[in-house]
Amino acid sequence: MRSHSAAHRAAWLLAASPLALSGLAAAQTAGESVTLEELAVTGEGAPQRQAAAGSGAPGFGVSGPPGAAALGIERPIGQVVTAVGREGTIANRPATSIGTVLLDSPGVTLRQGNGGRDVVISIRGNNARATGVTRNMVVLEDGFPVTQPDGASRFDLVDPRAYSRIDVFRGPQSALFGNFATGGALAFRTRTGREIDGYEIGVDAGSFGYLSNYFSVGGVSGPFEISLFASDVRANGYQDHSSYDTQTINLLASYTPSPDNRFTLKVINNEVTANIPARSSLDQFRINPYQRGCDAAATAAPGCTTFGLLANGAFGPRVPVTASEGAFRRNDRRTIIAGRWEHDIDAQTAWRVQVGFDERNYNQPFYTTSGRGSLPSYFVQTDLTRRGELFGLPAVGSVTLAYSAVDIAASVYNRAPYGGARLGALIGLQEALQSNLGGRARLELELAPQWTAVAGLGAEESSIIGRNRTFATTAAGTGSTLAQADRRFLNVAPELALVYRPDPDWALRGRVATGYATPSFSSMFVNATGLPGNNTDLKTQENLGFDLGTDFMPLPGLRLSLTGFYEFFHNEFVTQSPGAGLLNYTFNAPASEHRGIEVGADWTFVPGWRGVLAYTFDDQVYTDYVEQLSAAALTARFDRAGNRIPGVPAHQLLARIGYDVPAGALAGLGGFAEVVAQDGYFIDNANLLKVPGFAILNLNIHYAALLPNGYARRIDLYGEVRNVLDTTYVGSANPLANTLNAATGAQNGRAALAGTTGSIFAGPPRTFVAGMKLSF
């Protein structure tokens, strides 16, 4: 524990680092820097973006004059980054969730979230154990953070149609992004006004009542540029009790009153109403994977999952109910309003200030408890970037100061059966303030025409001050206990990288970097019983990662990327479920290791033909973790060292091959076949229960044509059959806690875990979706 003054000193030391950049004299344009882009999949708007990059204009939606500095996250040198564009992922297919888009990047794992298009995304398996909120990564949109200061990111607000590119940063990234970036980061880039240049309307419709209506409008007029995206998406869902309805608005606007001043406005608003289906046990999944025929517990079909709700909502006997009888649902809203001012101090130096407000409001009466909360947060960030020379060598240096805070007011209730989403007794009340204050500095130095070195450093103090009052009701009355947290964490994250690029078609990169993630307020107030309580001893999760990789073009049209990584974790966060319907709880595993290989390929082998490959091998094991289990008066300890970490598949693959007619009467017609495959993985610390792997086949056909003689300029038509072979597979599995036999003290075996409900969502069955878009 360190005082605030320690973080202030660290921040001001970082702030003073521009003095070291004062010798940067000669201007250096973006085109002259050595930028390593691992694998880019680009699509609509690529010519405009490439022209902007060549002129040195910023890449995140702000039109600036030549020489203006790009944002620091715009493909920085030495990072392990995949740029996923629109072609094959968004522009010519019905992209129903952002997860299907991000699978084009090696290292990304997708899990179905809690209702609607909510997905849980992990990078290098760092969040693969989660089944609700995404953590262990930082998410930005157009340079503005959409990860709240408690480390939580949700993807309900993300409609893929709004984006032109998504950069996936893999590996520890706290020197560049600060707190929570142990797995990496996602940088979303919305389409700018000049990319849209008009307006578009589209509609997608498909199986299980899926309907998406959306439009985009954008353009440039003098110093103003604006793009606006809006959508309304609804579906009945492929599982019983899984219908949803969500609306999204996404605005990006800029104003450039003079060559050296630029202003940007960002607004996102999303509302989601979603029914939540039941998570089943593995045994129930095999009987009734989609939980159909489960309207009522008394007449439920075999394999239906039920949850025991307290009959009076407070204490005593429980009543089994299905998801429909319990009216499990989510009603959430997210609103982000942010702005940025950029000023060119001179031809080589750019200064930015950005501020934002982010409100997350949730009402989630599902399973045995109901959570309600309001989490308003705000952030302030300023950075200085200078391009030129240092000791006579071309260099780019930057320094950043940032502060963010979230004010938490949350409550947890028991659920009561029947009569809709009825609440029972109050069982938890949380009030907390979580904040982060720190600074980061980065230097890219061209040692020689073929060699570039990178050094980065971040320091940040995070604090959690709050309390949780737990209420217990019996026939004699209601009592309460109080858990308080006053925790401060000071973390430092260095980074070093070296890139060797002998020619434009070949590069070798090495990187060593660190990451850290402090506990969230919510994890501190849920104990091992899965109920509100005291868990305030959680420590900071830290990792040290080594990357070695190469990017090259062995043949014309073939781009290959190969990366090996080895990461050492200290106090890794592990989250699991203690039982059906209970809250997930988090603990620290003292030491673990993540090691693997990532392969990306993009091959246009003959005119019209294209293949895409994204493969990840990820081996994660505990190296120091002794787990204590208790049942009644019995307690036992189990050494988990050498066991695989739950929730992480060792192998996953996306492979796509397609053909687009390059010329002639059928130009614009194309299609592709795609295989998505994943290895099975354990879902408990003892490695007793493993969910099976899967491989699914998707087929796509699309057509695009210019319309020269009509009001519309262009038409896009597309259709897709997903999971063509109608494979039944596990789409999400909540890791389960191992248990003891209360009579013998022995660890319960695989059969007990396979019968534990509250874990599994099935993946979608065979699904057809088609759509069209008109551009004006």
PDB file of N, CA and C in Angstrom, residues 121-176:
ATOM      1  N   ILE A 121     -15.157 -11.406 -24.658  1.00  0.00           N
ATOM      2  CA  ILE A 121     -13.996 -11.550 -25.532  1.00  0.00           C
ATOM      3  C   ILE A 121     -12.740 -11.623 -24.677  1.00  0.00           C
ATOM      4  N   SER A 122     -11.859 -12.516 -25.031  1.00  0.00           N
ATOM      5  CA  SER A 122     -10.572 -12.586 -24.342  1.00  0.00           C
ATOM      6  C   SER A 122      -9.456 -12.560 -25.371  1.00  0.00           C
ATOM      7  N   ILE A 123      -8.300 -12.096 -24.949  1.00  0.00           N
ATOM      8  CA  ILE A 123      -7.097 -12.096 -25.775  1.00  0.00           C
ATOM      9  C   ILE A 123      -6.059 -12.959 -25.084  1.00  0.00           C
ATOM     10  N   ARG A 124      -5.570 -13.966 -25.807  1.00  0.00           N
ATOM     11  CA  ARG A 124      -4.629 -14.948 -25.255  1.00  0.00           C
ATOM     12  C   ARG A 124      -5.198 -15.620 -24.013  1.00  0.00           C
ATOM     13  N   GLY A 125      -6.502 -15.834 -23.977  1.00  0.00           N
ATOM     14  CA  GLY A 125      -7.129 -16.576 -22.897  1.00  0.00           C
ATOM     15  C   GLY A 125      -7.232 -15.845 -21.593  1.00  0.00           C
ATOM     16  N   ASN A 126      -6.900 -14.545 -21.558  1.00  0.00           N
ATOM     17  CA  ASN A 126      -6.869 -13.826 -20.289  1.00  0.00           C
ATOM     18  C   ASN A 126      -8.248 -13.589 -19.702  1.00  0.00           C
ATOM     19  N   ASN A 127      -9.279 -13.671 -20.513  1.00  0.00           N
ATOM     20  CA  ASN A 127     -10.631 -13.455 -20.005  1.00  0.00           C
ATOM     21  C   ASN A 127     -11.547 -14.617 -20.362  1.00  0.00           C
ATOM     22  N   ALA A 128     -10.956 -15.738 -20.783  1.00  0.00           N
ATOM     23  CA  ALA A 128     -11.755 -16.853 -21.282  1.00  0.00           C
ATOM     24  C   ALA A 128     -12.585 -17.527 -20.200  1.00  0.00           C
ATOM     25  N   ARG A 129     -12.263 -17.269 -18.923  1.00  0.00           N
ATOM     26  CA  ARG A 129     -13.028 -17.884 -17.844  1.00  0.00           C
ATOM     27  C   ARG A 129     -14.281 -17.079 -17.493  1.00  0.00           C
ATOM     28  N   ALA A 130     -14.368 -15.840 -17.988  1.00  0.00           N
ATOM     29  CA  ALA A 130     -15.507 -14.992 -17.660  1.00  0.00           C
ATOM     30  C   ALA A 130     -16.704 -15.348 -18.545  1.00  0.00           C
ATOM     31  N   THR A 131     -17.908 -15.089 -18.035  1.00  0.00           N
ATOM     32  CA  THR A 131     -19.115 -15.367 -18.801  1.00  0.00           C
ATOM     33  C   THR A 131     -20.081 -14.195 -18.785  1.00  0.00           C
ATOM     34  N   GLY A 132     -19.674 -13.042 -18.251  1.00  0.00           N
ATOM     35  CA  GLY A 132     -20.529 -11.870 -18.225  1.00  0.00           C
ATOM     36  C   GLY A 132     -19.767 -10.656 -18.688  1.00  0.00           C
ATOM     37  N   VAL A 133     -19.077  -9.996 -17.769  1.00  0.00           N
ATOM     38  CA  VAL A 133     -18.325  -8.787 -18.087  1.00  0.00           C
ATOM     39  C   VAL A 133     -16.939  -9.157 -18.618  1.00  0.00           C
ATOM     40  N   THR A 134     -16.476  -8.418 -19.639  1.00  0.00           N
ATOM     41  CA  THR A 134     -15.129  -8.611 -20.164  1.00  0.00           C
ATOM     42  C   THR A 134     -14.136  -7.816 -19.324  1.00  0.00           C
ATOM     43  N   ARG A 135     -13.057  -8.472 -18.907  1.00  0.00           N
ATOM     44  CA  ARG A 135     -12.009  -7.819 -18.130  1.00  0.00           C
ATOM     45  C   ARG A 135     -10.641  -8.206 -18.700  1.00  0.00           C
ATOM     46  N   ASN A 136      -9.601  -7.700 -18.061  1.00  0.00           N
ATOM     47  CA  ASN A 136      -8.217  -8.009 -18.438  1.00  0.00           C
ATOM     48  C   ASN A 136      -7.842  -7.495 -19.821  1.00  0.00           C
ATOM     49  N   MET A 137      -8.522  -6.479 -20.291  1.00  0.00           N
ATOM     50  CA  MET A 137      -8.131  -5.784 -21.504  1.00  0.00           C
ATOM     51  C   MET A 137      -8.712  -4.371 -21.446  1.00  0.00           C
ATOM     52  N   VAL A 138      -8.126  -3.495 -22.241  1.00  0.00           N
ATOM     53  CA  VAL A 138      -8.624  -2.124 -22.369  1.00  0.00           C
ATOM     54  C   VAL A 138      -9.283  -1.992 -23.735  1.00  0.00           C
ATOM     55  N   VAL A 139     -10.448  -1.359 -23.776  1.00  0.00           N
ATOM     56  CA  VAL A 139     -11.186  -1.167 -25.019  1.00  0.00           C
ATOM     57  C   VAL A 139     -11.344   0.325 -25.263  1.00  0.00           C
ATOM     58  N   LEU A 140     -11.014   0.749 -26.479  1.00  0.00           N
ATOM     59  CA  LEU A 140     -11.167   2.145 -26.869  1.00  0.00           C
ATOM     60  C   LEU A 140     -11.967   2.237 -28.158  1.00  0.00           C
ATOM     61  N   GLU A 141     -12.588   3.380 -28.355  1.00  0.00           N
ATOM     62  CA  GLU A 141     -13.278   3.646 -29.610  1.00  0.00           C
ATOM     63  C   GLU A 141     -12.905   5.039 -30.080  1.00  0.00           C
ATOM     64  N   ASP A 142     -12.319   5.114 -31.262  1.00  0.00           N
ATOM     65  CA  ASP A 142     -11.822   6.377 -31.811  1.00  0.00           C
ATOM     66  C   ASP A 142     -10.892   7.086 -30.837  1.00  0.00           C
ATOM     67  N   GLY A 143     -10.138   6.309 -30.072  1.00  0.00           N
ATOM     68  CA  GLY A 143      -9.185   6.854 -29.120  1.00  0.00           C
ATOM     69  C   GLY A 143      -9.747   7.153 -27.751  1.00  0.00           C
ATOM     70  N   PHE A 144     -11.058   7.027 -27.561  1.00  0.00           N
ATOM     71  CA  PHE A 144     -11.689   7.290 -26.267  1.00  0.00           C
ATOM     72  C   PHE A 144     -11.918   5.973 -25.529  1.00  0.00           C
ATOM     73  N   PRO A 145     -11.641   5.914 -24.220  1.00  0.00           N
ATOM     74  CA  PRO A 145     -11.842   4.664 -23.484  1.00  0.00           C
ATOM     75  C   PRO A 145     -13.313   4.328 -23.330  1.00  0.00           C
ATOM     76  N   VAL A 146     -13.658   3.067 -23.573  1.00  0.00           N
ATOM     77  CA  VAL A 146     -14.995   2.552 -23.277  1.00  0.00           C
ATOM     78  C   VAL A 146     -14.925   1.440 -22.227  1.00  0.00           C
ATOM     79  N   THR A 147     -13.722   1.208 -21.701  1.00  0.00           N
ATOM     80  CA  THR A 147     -13.564   0.409 -20.490  1.00  0.00           C
ATOM     81  C   THR A 147     -13.710   1.343 -19.300  1.00  0.00           C
ATOM     82  N   GLN A 148     -14.619   1.010 -18.390  1.00  0.00           N
ATOM     83  CA  GLN A 148     -14.814   1.890 -17.249  1.00  0.00           C
ATOM     84  C   GLN A 148     -13.646   1.757 -16.260  1.00  0.00           C
ATOM     85  N   PRO A 149     -13.504   2.709 -15.323  1.00  0.00           N
ATOM     86  CA  PRO A 149     -12.352   2.697 -14.411  1.00  0.00           C
ATOM     87  C   PRO A 149     -12.294   1.506 -13.470  1.00  0.00           C
ATOM     88  N   ASP A 150     -13.339   0.674 -13.411  1.00  0.00           N
ATOM     89  CA  ASP A 150     -13.267  -0.559 -12.632  1.00  0.00           C
ATOM     90  C   ASP A 150     -12.808  -1.741 -13.478  1.00  0.00           C
ATOM     91  N   GLY A 151     -12.452  -1.484 -14.745  1.00  0.00           N
ATOM     92  CA  GLY A 151     -11.936  -2.537 -15.618  1.00  0.00           C
ATOM     93  C   GLY A 151     -12.982  -3.278 -16.399  1.00  0.00           C
ATOM     94  N   ALA A 152     -14.254  -2.885 -16.306  1.00  0.00           N
ATOM     95  CA  ALA A 152     -15.336  -3.606 -16.963  1.00  0.00           C
ATOM     96  C   ALA A 152     -15.580  -3.079 -18.367  1.00  0.00           C
ATOM     97  N   SER A 153     -15.727  -4.008 -19.307  1.00  0.00           N
ATOM     98  CA  SER A 153     -16.132  -3.685 -20.674  1.00  0.00           C
ATOM     99  C   SER A 153     -17.288  -4.610 -21.044  1.00  0.00           C
ATOM    100  N   ARG A 154     -18.276  -4.049 -21.719  1.00  0.00           N
ATOM    101  CA  ARG A 154     -19.376  -4.852 -22.239  1.00  0.00           C
ATOM    102  C   ARG A 154     -19.533  -4.516 -23.707  1.00  0.00           C
ATOM    103  N   PHE A 155     -20.011  -5.509 -24.476  1.00  0.00           N
ATOM    104  CA  PHE A 155     -20.103  -5.335 -25.915  1.00  0.00           C
ATOM    105  C   PHE A 155     -21.540  -5.291 -26.413  1.00  0.00           C
ATOM    106  N   ASP A 156     -22.506  -5.048 -25.510  1.00  0.00           N
ATOM    107  CA  ASP A 156     -23.871  -4.795 -25.958  1.00  0.00           C
ATOM    108  C   ASP A 156     -23.912  -3.551 -26.847  1.00  0.00           C
ATOM    109  N   LEU A 157     -23.146  -2.525 -26.470  1.00  0.00           N
ATOM    110  CA  LEU A 157     -23.185  -1.254 -27.180  1.00  0.00           C
ATOM    111  C   LEU A 157     -22.473  -1.284 -28.517  1.00  0.00           C
ATOM    112  N   VAL A 158     -21.849  -2.378 -28.868  1.00  0.00           N
ATOM    113  CA  VAL A 158     -21.019  -2.464 -30.070  1.00  0.00           C
ATOM    114  C   VAL A 158     -21.828  -3.114 -31.188  1.00  0.00           C
ATOM    115  N   ASP A 159     -22.181  -2.323 -32.203  1.00  0.00           N
ATOM    116  CA  ASP A 159     -22.793  -2.863 -33.419  1.00  0.00           C
ATOM    117  C   ASP A 159     -21.732  -2.872 -34.505  1.00  0.00           C
ATOM    118  N   PRO A 160     -21.375  -4.042 -35.041  1.00  0.00           N
ATOM    119  CA  PRO A 160     -20.267  -4.119 -35.992  1.00  0.00           C
ATOM    120  C   PRO A 160     -20.428  -3.215 -37.206  1.00  0.00           C
ATOM    121  N   ARG A 161     -21.660  -2.921 -37.602  1.00  0.00           N
ATOM    122  CA  ARG A 161     -21.892  -2.123 -38.802  1.00  0.00           C
ATOM    123  C   ARG A 161     -21.258  -0.731 -38.711  1.00  0.00           C
ATOM    124  N   ALA A 162     -20.999  -0.256 -37.509  1.00  0.00           N
ATOM    125  CA  ALA A 162     -20.496   1.106 -37.338  1.00  0.00           C
ATOM    126  C   ALA A 162     -19.011   1.239 -37.637  1.00  0.00           C
ATOM    127  N   TYR A 163     -18.275   0.129 -37.806  1.00  0.00           N
ATOM    128  CA  TYR A 163     -16.812   0.202 -37.763  1.00  0.00           C
ATOM    129  C   TYR A 163     -16.163  -0.051 -39.120  1.00  0.00           C
ATOM    130  N   SER A 164     -15.011   0.588 -39.292  1.00  0.00           N
ATOM    131  CA  SER A 164     -14.210   0.350 -40.490  1.00  0.00           C
ATOM    132  C   SER A 164     -12.974  -0.491 -40.187  1.00  0.00           C
ATOM    133  N   ARG A 165     -12.520  -0.469 -38.936  1.00  0.00           N
ATOM    134  CA  ARG A 165     -11.336  -1.256 -38.577  1.00  0.00           C
ATOM    135  C   ARG A 165     -11.306  -1.472 -37.076  1.00  0.00           C
ATOM    136  N   ILE A 166     -10.764  -2.613 -36.659  1.00  0.00           N
ATOM    137  CA  ILE A 166     -10.559  -2.914 -35.252  1.00  0.00           C
ATOM    138  C   ILE A 166      -9.133  -3.418 -35.097  1.00  0.00           C
ATOM    139  N   ASP A 167      -8.358  -2.748 -34.255  1.00  0.00           N
ATOM    140  CA  ASP A 167      -6.993  -3.181 -33.988  1.00  0.00           C
ATOM    141  C   ASP A 167      -6.973  -4.013 -32.715  1.00  0.00           C
ATOM    142  N   VAL A 168      -6.401  -5.197 -32.802  1.00  0.00           N
ATOM    143  CA  VAL A 168      -6.287  -6.112 -31.666  1.00  0.00           C
ATOM    144  C   VAL A 168      -4.835  -6.106 -31.193  1.00  0.00           C
ATOM    145  N   PHE A 169      -4.596  -5.545 -30.014  1.00  0.00           N
ATOM    146  CA  PHE A 169      -3.261  -5.520 -29.402  1.00  0.00           C
ATOM    147  C   PHE A 169      -3.151  -6.736 -28.484  1.00  0.00           C
ATOM    148  N   ARG A 170      -2.144  -7.566 -28.708  1.00  0.00           N
ATOM    149  CA  ARG A 170      -2.038  -8.810 -27.963  1.00  0.00           C
ATOM    150  C   ARG A 170      -0.836  -8.775 -27.021  1.00  0.00           C
ATOM    151  N   GLY A 171      -1.051  -9.332 -25.830  1.00  0.00           N
ATOM    152  CA  GLY A 171       0.008  -9.392 -24.844  1.00  0.00           C
ATOM    153  C   GLY A 171      -0.085  -8.258 -23.843  1.00  0.00           C
ATOM    154  N   PRO A 172       0.768  -8.258 -22.805  1.00  0.00           N
ATOM    155  CA  PRO A 172       0.734  -7.212 -21.775  1.00  0.00           C
ATOM    156  C   PRO A 172       0.898  -5.823 -22.393  1.00  0.00           C
ATOM    157  N   GLN A 173       0.022  -4.884 -22.009  1.00  0.00           N
ATOM    158  CA  GLN A 173       0.014  -3.584 -22.672  1.00  0.00           C
ATOM    159  C   GLN A 173      -0.119  -2.425 -21.686  1.00  0.00           C
ATOM    160  N   SER A 174       0.214  -2.614 -20.414  1.00  0.00           N
ATOM    161  CA  SER A 174      -0.005  -1.544 -19.447  1.00  0.00           C
ATOM    162  C   SER A 174       0.913  -0.347 -19.661  1.00  0.00           C
ATOM    163  N   ALA A 175       2.078  -0.535 -20.288  1.00  0.00           N
ATOM    164  CA  ALA A 175       2.947   0.606 -20.576  1.00  0.00           C
ATOM    165  C   ALA A 175       2.316   1.544 -21.591  1.00  0.00           C
ATOM    166  N   LEU A 176       1.394   1.026 -22.403  1.00  0.00           N
ATOM    167  CA  LEU A 176       0.728   1.839 -23.422  1.00  0.00           C
ATOM    168  C   LEU A 176      -0.683   2.220 -23.024  1.00  0.00           C
TER     169      LEU A 176
END
